[in-house]
Short mmCIF file of C-alpha atoms in Angstrom, two decimals:
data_model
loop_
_atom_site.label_atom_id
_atom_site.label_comp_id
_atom_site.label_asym_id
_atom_site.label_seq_id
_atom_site.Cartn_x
_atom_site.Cartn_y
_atom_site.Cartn_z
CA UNK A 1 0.00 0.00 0.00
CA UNK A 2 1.48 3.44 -1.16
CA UNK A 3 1.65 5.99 1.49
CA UNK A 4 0.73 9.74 0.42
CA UNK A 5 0.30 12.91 1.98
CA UNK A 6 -2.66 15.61 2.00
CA UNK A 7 0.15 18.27 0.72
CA UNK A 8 2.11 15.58 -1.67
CA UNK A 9 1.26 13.52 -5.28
CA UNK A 10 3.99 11.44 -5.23
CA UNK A 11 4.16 8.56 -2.42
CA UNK A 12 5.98 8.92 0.33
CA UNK A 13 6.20 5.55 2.12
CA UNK A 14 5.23 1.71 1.44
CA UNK A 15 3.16 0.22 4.51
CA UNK A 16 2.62 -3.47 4.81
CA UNK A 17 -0.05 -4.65 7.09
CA UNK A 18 0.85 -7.95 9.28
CA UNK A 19 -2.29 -9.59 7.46
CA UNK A 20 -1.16 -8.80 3.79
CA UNK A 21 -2.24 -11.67 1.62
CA UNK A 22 -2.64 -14.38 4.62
CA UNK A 23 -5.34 -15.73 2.96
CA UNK A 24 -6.54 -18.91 4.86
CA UNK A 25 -3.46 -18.95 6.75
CA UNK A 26 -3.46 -17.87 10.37
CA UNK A 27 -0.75 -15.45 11.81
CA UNK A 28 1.56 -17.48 13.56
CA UNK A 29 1.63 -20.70 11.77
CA UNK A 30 4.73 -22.09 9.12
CA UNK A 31 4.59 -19.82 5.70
CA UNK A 32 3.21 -21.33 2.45
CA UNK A 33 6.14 -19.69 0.58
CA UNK A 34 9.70 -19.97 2.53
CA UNK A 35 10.37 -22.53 5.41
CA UNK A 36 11.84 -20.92 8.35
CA UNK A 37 9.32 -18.01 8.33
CA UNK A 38 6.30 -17.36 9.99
CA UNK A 39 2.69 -16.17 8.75
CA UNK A 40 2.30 -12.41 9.45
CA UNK A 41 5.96 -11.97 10.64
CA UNK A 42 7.11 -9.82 7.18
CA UNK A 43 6.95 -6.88 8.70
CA UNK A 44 8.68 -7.51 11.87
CA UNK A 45 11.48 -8.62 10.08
CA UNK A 46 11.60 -5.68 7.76
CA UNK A 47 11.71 -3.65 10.58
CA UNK A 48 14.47 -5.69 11.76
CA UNK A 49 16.42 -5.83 8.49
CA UNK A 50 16.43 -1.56 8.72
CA UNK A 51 18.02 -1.85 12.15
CA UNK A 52 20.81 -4.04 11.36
CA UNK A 53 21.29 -1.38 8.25
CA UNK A 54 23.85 0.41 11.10
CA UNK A 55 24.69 3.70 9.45
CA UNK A 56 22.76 3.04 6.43
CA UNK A 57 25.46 1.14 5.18
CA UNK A 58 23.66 -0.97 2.52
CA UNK A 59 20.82 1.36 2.12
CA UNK A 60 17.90 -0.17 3.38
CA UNK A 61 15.11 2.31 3.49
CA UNK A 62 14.17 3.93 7.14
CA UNK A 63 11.63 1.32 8.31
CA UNK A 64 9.53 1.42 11.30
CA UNK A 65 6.38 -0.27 12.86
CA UNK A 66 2.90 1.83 12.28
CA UNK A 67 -0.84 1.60 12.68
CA UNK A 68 -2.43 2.65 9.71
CA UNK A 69 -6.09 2.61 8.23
CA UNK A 70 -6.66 0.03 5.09
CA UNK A 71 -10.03 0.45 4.09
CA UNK A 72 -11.31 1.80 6.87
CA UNK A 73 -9.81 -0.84 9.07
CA UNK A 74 -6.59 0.13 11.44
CA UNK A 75 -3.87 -2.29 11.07
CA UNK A 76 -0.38 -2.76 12.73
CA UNK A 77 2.25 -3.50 9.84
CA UNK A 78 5.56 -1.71 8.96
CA UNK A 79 6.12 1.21 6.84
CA UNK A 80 9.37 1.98 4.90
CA UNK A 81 10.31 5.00 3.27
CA UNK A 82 9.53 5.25 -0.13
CA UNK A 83 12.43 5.89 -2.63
CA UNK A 84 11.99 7.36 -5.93
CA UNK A 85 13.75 5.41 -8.50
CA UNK A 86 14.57 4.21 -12.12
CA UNK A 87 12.86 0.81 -11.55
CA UNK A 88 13.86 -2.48 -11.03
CA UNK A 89 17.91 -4.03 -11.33
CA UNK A 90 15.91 -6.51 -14.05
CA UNK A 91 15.46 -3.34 -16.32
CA UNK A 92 19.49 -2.79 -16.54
CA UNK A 93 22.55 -4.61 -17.37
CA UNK A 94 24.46 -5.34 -14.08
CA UNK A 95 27.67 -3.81 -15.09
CA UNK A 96 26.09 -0.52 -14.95
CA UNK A 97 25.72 -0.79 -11.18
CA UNK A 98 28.53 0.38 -9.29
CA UNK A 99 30.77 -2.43 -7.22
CA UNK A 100 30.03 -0.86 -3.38
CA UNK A 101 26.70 -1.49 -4.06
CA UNK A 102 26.46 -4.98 -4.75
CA UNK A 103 28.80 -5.40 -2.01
CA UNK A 104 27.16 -3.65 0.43
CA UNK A 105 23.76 -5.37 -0.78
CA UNK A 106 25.56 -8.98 -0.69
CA UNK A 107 26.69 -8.09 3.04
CA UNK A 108 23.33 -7.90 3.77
CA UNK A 109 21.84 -10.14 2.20
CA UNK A 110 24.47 -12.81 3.67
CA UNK A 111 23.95 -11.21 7.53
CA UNK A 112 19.63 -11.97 7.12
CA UNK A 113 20.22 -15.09 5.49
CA UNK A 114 17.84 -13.88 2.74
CA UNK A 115 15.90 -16.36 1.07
CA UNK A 116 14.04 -13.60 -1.39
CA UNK A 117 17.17 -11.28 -2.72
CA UNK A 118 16.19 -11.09 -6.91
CA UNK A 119 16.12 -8.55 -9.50
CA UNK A 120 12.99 -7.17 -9.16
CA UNK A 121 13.53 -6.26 -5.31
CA UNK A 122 17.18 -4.55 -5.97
CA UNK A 123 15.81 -0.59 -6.92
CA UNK A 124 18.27 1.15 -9.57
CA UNK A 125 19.12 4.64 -8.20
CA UNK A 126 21.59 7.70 -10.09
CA UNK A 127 24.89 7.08 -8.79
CA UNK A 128 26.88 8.82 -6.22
CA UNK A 129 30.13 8.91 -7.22
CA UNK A 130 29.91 8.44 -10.86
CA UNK A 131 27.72 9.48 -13.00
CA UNK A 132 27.59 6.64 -14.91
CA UNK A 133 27.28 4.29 -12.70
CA UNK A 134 24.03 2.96 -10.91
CA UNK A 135 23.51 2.65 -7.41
CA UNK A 136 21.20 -0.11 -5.54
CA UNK A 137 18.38 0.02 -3.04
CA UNK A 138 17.39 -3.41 -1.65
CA UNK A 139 13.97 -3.48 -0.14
CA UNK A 140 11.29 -6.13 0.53
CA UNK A 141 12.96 -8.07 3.37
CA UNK A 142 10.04 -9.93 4.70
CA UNK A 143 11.36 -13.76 3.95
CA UNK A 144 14.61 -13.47 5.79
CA UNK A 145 15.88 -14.40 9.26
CA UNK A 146 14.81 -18.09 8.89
CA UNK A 147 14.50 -20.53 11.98
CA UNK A 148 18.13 -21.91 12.11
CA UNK A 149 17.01 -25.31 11.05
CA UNK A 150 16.28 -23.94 7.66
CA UNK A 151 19.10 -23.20 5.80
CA UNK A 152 17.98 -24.50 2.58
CA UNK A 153 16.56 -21.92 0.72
CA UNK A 154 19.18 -18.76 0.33
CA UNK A 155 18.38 -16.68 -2.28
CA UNK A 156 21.15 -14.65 -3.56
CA UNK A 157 20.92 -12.81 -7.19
CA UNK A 158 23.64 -10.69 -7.63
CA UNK A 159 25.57 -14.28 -7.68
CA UNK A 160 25.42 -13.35 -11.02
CA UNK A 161 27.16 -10.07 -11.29
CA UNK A 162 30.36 -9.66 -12.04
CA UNK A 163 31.35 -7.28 -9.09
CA UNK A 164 30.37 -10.40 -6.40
CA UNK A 165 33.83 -11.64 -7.72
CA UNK A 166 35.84 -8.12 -7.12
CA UNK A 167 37.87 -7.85 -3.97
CA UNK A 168 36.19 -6.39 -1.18
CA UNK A 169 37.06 -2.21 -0.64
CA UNK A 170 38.99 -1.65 2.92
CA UNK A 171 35.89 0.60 3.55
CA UNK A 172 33.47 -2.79 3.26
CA UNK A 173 36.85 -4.79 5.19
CA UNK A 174 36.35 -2.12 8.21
CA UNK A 175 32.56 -2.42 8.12
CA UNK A 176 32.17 -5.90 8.60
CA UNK A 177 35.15 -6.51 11.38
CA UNK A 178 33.09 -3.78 13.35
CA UNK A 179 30.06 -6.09 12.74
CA UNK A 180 28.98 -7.08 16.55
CA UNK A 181 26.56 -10.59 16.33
CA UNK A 182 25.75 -9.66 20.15
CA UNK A 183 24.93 -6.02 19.28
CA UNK A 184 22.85 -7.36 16.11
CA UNK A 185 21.40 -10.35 18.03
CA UNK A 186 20.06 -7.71 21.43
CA UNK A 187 18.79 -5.70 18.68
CA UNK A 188 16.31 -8.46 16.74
CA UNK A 189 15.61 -9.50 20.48
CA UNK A 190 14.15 -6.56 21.53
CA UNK A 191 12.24 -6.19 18.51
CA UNK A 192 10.25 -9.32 19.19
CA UNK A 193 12.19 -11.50 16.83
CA UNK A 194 11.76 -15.05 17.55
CA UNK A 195 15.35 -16.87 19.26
CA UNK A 196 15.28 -18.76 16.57
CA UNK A 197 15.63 -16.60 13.94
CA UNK A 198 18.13 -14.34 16.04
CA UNK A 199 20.03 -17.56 16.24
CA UNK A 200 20.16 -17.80 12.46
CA UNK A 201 21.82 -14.25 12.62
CA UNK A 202 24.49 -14.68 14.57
CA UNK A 203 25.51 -17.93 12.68
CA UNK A 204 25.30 -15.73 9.56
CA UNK A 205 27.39 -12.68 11.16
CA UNK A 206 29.72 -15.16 12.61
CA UNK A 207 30.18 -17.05 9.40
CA UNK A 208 30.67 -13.73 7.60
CA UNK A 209 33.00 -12.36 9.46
CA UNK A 210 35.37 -15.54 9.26
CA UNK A 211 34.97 -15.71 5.55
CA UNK A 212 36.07 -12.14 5.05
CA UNK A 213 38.97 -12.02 7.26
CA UNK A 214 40.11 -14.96 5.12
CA UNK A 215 39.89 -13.22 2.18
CA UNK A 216 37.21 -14.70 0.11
CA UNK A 217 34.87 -12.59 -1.95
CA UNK A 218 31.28 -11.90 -1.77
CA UNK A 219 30.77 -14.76 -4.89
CA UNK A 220 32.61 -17.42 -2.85
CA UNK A 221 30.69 -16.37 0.45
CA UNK A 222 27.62 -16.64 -1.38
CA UNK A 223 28.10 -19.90 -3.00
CA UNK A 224 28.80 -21.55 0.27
CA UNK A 225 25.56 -20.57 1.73
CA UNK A 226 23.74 -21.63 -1.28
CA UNK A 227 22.35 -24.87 -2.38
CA UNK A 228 23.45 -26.33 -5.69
CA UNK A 229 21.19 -26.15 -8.34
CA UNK A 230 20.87 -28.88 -10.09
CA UNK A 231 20.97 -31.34 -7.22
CA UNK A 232 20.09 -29.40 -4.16
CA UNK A 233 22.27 -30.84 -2.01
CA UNK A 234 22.88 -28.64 1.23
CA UNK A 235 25.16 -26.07 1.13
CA UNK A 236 28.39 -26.05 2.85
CA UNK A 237 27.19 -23.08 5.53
CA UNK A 238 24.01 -26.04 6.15
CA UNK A 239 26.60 -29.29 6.64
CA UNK A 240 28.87 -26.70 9.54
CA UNK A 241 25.74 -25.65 11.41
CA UNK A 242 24.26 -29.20 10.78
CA UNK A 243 27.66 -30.86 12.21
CA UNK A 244 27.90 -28.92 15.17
CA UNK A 245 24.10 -28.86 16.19
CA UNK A 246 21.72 -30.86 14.33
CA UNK A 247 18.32 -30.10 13.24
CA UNK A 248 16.55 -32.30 15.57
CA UNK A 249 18.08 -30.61 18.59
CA UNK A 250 17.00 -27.80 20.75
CA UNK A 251 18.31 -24.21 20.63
CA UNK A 252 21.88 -24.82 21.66
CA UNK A 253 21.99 -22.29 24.05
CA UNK A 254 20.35 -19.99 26.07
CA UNK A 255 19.84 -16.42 24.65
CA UNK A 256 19.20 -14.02 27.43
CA UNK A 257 18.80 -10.10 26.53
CA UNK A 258 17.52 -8.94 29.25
CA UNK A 259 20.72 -6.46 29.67
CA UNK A 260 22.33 -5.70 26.68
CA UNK A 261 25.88 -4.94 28.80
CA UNK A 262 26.43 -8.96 29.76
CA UNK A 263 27.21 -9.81 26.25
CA UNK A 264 26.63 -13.51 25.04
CA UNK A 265 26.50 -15.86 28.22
CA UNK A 266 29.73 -18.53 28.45
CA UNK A 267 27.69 -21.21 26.23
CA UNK A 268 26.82 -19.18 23.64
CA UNK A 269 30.28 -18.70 23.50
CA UNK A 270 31.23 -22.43 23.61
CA UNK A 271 29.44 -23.10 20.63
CA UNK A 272 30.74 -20.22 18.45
CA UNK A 273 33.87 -21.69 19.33
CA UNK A 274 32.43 -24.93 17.46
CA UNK A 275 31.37 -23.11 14.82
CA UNK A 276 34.52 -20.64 14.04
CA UNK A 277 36.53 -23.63 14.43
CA UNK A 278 34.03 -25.21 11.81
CA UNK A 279 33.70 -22.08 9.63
CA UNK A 280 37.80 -21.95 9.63
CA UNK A 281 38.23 -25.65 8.60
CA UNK A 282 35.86 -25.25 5.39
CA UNK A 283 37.47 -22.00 4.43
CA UNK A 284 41.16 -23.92 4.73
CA UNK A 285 40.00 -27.04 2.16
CA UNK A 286 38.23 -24.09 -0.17
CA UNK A 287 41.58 -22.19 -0.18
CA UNK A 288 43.43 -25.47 -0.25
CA UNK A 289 41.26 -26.38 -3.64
#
């Protein structure tokens, strides 16, 4: 639903009820379109998304939760900015877009563990620094932040692009080794995010993190977090998280957020120790190959 204003023509915000399009499916239960996700939860999550944007780094839209009248009817739902633009990344050839972007899109993307990132949700924007380059605005962030067990579905287009195989820039380097997973995972927590799904974020941060330090680039990040095509056999981000703590097992540990100061409690810590020592070992045989 557009957003306008008595003294404006042109929109000026997008607003996305918690009962858009539910259908026969009641808020709360497993989502007809992406496993992981819950009925109603979109724009929770969008919110969410627009928080871990720290700085504005990747562009998301300012998001924030609303009550607002559809058809006569007040609903709670989230409402984002609206951002003029030249349409969709679909409409362009991808080496028009500039390199930052897709990174800084990518970083994202790989952080929320999208499952929803294509063409037509990547907005094509004038360039900042160039004028003939093309900037991008992701939006539309609703089928992200899975439950941990499902990993399956990671959706990542600019896979594609060329610039997903260009170095990172020691601007992007600096960004993500300030990333904090306990600063991101308080923030979702707050928010009403489910622990599952803030779970799923700190893998993702965690994993991140490891991968750039090593030195691999947003293509090979990517890759490893998606499934293979042809024969859908789990990724390699799905066999670490599946090694250290299997599907059929409970929330490995206890996430507490009631004070933001205490940090991640000591076994929250002792399984990121699994998993970086995981992460590590995966990177090591992809380098090695």
């Amino acid at each position: 639903h557009l957003v306008y204003t008595d003294s404006s023509k042109d929109p000026v915000g997008v607003f996305k009820p918690e009962d858009e399009g539910l259908g026969d499916d009641a808020v709360g239960t497993s989502s007809p379109h992406r496993s992981g996700v819950s009925v109603g939860d979109s724009p929770v999550r969008e919110i969410g998304v627009c928080l871990l944007d720290h700085n504005g780094f990747s562009g998301v839209p300012m998001t924030c939760k609303v009550r607002l009248k559809v058809d006569g009817d007040l609903k709670p739902g989230s409402l984002q900015k609206f951002v003029a633009n030249k349409g969709p990344s679909e409409d362009f050839g991808d080496s028009r877009f500039s390199m930052d972007s897709v990174h800084r899109i990518g970083i994202l993307d790989v952080r929320i563990f999208n499952m929803d990132r294509h063409l037509g949700n990547m907005l094509v924007v004038d360039g900042h620094n160039d004028s003939k380059t093309l900037d991008l605005v992701p939006i539309d962030h609703g089928l992200c932040l899975p439950n941990w067990r499902s990993l399956e579905e990671a959706t990542f287009d600019w896979l594609f692009f060329a610039q997903a195989k260009v170095p990172f820039s020691e601007t992007t380097l600096n960004y993500v080794r300030d990333l904090s997973p306990e600063r991101d995972a308080y923030l979702l927590a707050k928010l009403g995010i489910v622990p599952e799904a803030v779970f799923t974020n700190i893998l993702c941060t965690v994993f991140l993190k490891r991968c750039v330090a090593a030195g691999l680039s947003l293509f090979q990040i990517g890759t490893l977090m998606s499934r293979d095509f042809l024969t859908d056999d789990p990724s390699v981000f799905e066999n670490i998280v599946e090694k250290i703590v299997p599907k059929d097992t409970p929330l490995p540990c206890e996430l507490d957020f009631s004070d933001d100061r205490k940090g991640f409690s000591v076994d929250v810590r002792s399984f990121l120790d699994d998993f970086h020592s995981g992460v590590d070992n995966a990177i090591s045989d992809i380098v090695k190959s």
